[in-house]
Coordinates of C-alpha atoms in Angstrom, one line a residue:
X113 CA 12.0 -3.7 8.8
X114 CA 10.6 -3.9 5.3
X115 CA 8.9 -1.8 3.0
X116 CA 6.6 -3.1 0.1
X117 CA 7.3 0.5 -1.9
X118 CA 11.3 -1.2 -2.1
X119 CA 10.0 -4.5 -3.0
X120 CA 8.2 -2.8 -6.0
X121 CA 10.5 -0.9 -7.3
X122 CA 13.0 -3.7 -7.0
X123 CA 16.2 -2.0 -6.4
X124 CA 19.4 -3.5 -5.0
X125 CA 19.2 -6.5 -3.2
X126 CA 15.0 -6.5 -3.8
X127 CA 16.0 -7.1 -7.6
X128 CA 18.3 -4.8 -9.9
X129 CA 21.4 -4.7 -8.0
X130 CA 23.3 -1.9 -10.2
X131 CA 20.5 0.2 -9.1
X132 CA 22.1 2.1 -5.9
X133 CA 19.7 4.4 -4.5
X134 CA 18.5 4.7 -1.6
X135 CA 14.3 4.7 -0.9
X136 CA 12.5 6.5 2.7
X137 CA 9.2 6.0 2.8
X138 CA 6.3 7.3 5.0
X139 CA 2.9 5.1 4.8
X140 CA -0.6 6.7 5.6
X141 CA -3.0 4.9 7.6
X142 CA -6.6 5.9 5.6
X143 CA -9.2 4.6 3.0
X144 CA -7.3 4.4 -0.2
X145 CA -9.6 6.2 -2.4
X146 CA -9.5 9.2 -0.5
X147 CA -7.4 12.3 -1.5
X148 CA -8.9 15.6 -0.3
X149 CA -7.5 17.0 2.0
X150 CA -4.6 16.0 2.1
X151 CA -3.2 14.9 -1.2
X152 CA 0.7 14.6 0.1
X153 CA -1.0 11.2 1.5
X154 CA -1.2 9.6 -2.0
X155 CA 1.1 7.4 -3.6
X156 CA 3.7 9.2 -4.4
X157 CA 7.9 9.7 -4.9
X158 CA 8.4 13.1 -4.7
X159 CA 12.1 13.6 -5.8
X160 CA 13.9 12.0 -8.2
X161 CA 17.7 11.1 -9.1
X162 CA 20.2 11.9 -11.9
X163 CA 21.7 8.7 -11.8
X164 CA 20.6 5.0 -11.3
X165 CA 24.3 4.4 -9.6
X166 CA 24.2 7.5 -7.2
X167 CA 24.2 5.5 -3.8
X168 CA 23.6 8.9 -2.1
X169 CA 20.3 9.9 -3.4
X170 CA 17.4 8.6 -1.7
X171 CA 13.7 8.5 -3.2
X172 CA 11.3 9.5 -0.7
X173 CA 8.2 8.1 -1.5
X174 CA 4.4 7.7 0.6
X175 CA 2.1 5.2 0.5
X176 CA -1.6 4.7 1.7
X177 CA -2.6 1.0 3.7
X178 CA -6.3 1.2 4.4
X179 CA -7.6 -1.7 7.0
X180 CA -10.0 -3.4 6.6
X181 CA -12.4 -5.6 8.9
X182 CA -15.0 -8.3 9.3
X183 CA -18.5 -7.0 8.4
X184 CA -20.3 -6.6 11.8
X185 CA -23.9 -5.3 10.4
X186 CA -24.6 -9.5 10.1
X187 CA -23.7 -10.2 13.8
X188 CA -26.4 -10.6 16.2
X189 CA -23.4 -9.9 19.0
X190 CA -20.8 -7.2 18.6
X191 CA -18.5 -8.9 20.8
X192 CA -18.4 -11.6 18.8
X193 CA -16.4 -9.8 15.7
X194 CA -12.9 -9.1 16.5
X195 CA -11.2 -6.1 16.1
X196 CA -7.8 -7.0 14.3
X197 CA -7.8 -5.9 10.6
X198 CA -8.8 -8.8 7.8
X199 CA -7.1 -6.9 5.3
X200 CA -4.3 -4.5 4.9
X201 CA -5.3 -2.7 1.2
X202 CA -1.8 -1.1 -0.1
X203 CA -1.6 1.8 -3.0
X204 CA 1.9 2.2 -4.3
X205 CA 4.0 3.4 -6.8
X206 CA 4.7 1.0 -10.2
X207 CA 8.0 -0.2 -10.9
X208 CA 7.9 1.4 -13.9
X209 CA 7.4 4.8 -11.9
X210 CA 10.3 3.8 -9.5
X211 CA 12.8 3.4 -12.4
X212 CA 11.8 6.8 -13.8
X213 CA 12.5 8.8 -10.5
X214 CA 15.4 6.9 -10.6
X215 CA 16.7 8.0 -13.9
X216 CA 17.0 4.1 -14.7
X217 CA 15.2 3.8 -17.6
X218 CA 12.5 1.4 -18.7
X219 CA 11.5 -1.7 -16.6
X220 CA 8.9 -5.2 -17.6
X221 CA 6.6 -4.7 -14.6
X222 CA 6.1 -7.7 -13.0
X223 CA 2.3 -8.5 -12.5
X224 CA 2.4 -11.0 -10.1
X225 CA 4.2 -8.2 -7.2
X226 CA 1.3 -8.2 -5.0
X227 CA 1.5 -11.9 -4.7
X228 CA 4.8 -11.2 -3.9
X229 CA 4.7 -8.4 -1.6
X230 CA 2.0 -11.2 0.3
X231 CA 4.6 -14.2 0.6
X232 CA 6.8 -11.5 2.0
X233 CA 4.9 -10.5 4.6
X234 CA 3.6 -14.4 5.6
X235 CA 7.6 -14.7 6.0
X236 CA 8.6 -11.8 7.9
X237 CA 5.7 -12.9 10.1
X238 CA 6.4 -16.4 10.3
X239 CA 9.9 -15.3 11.2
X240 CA 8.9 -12.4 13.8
X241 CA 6.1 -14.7 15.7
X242 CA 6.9 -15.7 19.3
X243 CA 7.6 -19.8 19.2
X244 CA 4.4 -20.9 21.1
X245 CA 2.0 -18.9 18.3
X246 CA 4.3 -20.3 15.3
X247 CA 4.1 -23.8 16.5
X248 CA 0.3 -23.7 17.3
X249 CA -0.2 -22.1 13.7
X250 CA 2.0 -24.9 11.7
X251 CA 0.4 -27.5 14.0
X252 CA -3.0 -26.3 13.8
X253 CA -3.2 -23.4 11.5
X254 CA -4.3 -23.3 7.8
X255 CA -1.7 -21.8 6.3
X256 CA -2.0 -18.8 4.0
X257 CA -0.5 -19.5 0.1
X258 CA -0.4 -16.5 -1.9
X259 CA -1.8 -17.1 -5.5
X260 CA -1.9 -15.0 -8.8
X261 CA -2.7 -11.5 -8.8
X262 CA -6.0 -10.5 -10.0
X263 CA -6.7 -7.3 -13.0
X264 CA -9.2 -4.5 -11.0
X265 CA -10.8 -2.8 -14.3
X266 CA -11.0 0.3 -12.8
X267 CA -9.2 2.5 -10.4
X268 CA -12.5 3.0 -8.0
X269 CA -12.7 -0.4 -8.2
X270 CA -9.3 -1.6 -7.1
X271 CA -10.1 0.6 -3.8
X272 CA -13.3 -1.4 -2.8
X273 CA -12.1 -5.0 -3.9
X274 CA -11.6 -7.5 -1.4
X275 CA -8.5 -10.0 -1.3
X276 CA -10.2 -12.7 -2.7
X277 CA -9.8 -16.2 -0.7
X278 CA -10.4 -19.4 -1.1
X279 CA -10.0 -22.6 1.0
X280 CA -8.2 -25.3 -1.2
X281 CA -6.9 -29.0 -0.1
X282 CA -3.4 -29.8 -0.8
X283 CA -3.6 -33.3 -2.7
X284 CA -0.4 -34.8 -1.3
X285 CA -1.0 -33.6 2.4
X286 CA -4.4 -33.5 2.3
X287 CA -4.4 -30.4 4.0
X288 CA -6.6 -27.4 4.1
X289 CA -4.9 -23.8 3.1
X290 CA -6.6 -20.6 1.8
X291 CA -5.6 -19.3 -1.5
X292 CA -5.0 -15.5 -1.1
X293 CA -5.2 -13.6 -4.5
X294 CA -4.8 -9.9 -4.6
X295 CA -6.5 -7.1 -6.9
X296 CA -4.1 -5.2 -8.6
X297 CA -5.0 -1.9 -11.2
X298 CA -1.8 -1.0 -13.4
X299 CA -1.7 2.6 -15.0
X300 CA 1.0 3.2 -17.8
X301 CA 2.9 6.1 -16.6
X302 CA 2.8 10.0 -17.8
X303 CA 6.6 9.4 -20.0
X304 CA 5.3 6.0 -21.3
X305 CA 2.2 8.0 -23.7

């Protein structure tokens, strides 16, 4: 099990390891930019804790992951688009915003998370795949490299930008891998002006 709202805020073994609490988090399945009706299915930590050290408090945070898929307006045949997501889009909390709720004072933010957060997840499911698929995707599969993040100017625009990819060669294997770089919008926080 893994959470990319703990791999944000970076506590304990994800990063500050005299940081003790605890983090429960409940993820929304629904396009990120939408809020109304329901906006206890934004980003959000709703508590917070009096002390950094207090192993007994536990943030309890939500997240929204919107899925995306392949454009099917440009196939001639429906059946021939699949119907697995291309893209999971994930709106989180900033570390910064973590360490607040966490009474834990200020934090650098680290602008290469998503990247991060991505490498993560090509890991867990490199780790989690039955042997057959693993071997035929290191065999025959090009594998997925996470590259920098990428600055959205805008919030509305962070919602509706794509991961970008692009196919690159690897010079000393001379083989094919796609470059995945993720869009990423920082906001300073309400106590930081």
């Amino acid at each position: 099990r893994w959470n990319p709202q703990e791999i944000m805020c970076g506590f304990g073994e994800k990063g500050n390891a005299s940081i003790k609490v605890g983090q429960i988090n409940t993820d929304s399945f629904h396009p990120t930019y939408r809020l109304i009706p329901f906006p206890q299915h934004y980003a959000q930590i709703w508590n917070n804790c009096t002390s950094p050290s207090d192993a007994s408090c536990i943030l309890n945070s939500s997240t929204v992951t919107q899925n995306t898929y392949p454009e099917t307006s440009k196939l001639i045949d429906y059946s021939q688009g699949g119907n697995s997501a291309i893209e999971m889009r994930h709106k989180m909390r900033s570390r910064q915003f973590c360490y607040e709720q966490a009474n834990a004072g200020q934090v650098e933010e680290d602008m290469e998370i998503c990247g991060k957060i991505n490498q993560y997840s090509i890991e867990w499911a490199l780790q989690n795949a039955p042997k057959p698929t693993l071997d035929r995707y290191l065999n025959y599969g090009e594998m997925l490299v996470p590259g920098p993040d990428r600055v959205a100017k805008a919030g509305p625009l962070w919602s509706f930008s794509a991961l970008h990819r692009e196919q690159k060669c690897n010079a000393t294997t001379q083989r094919y891998y796609t470059s995945l770089e993720s869009p990423f919008i920082y906001l300073p926080t309400l106590k930081m002006g």
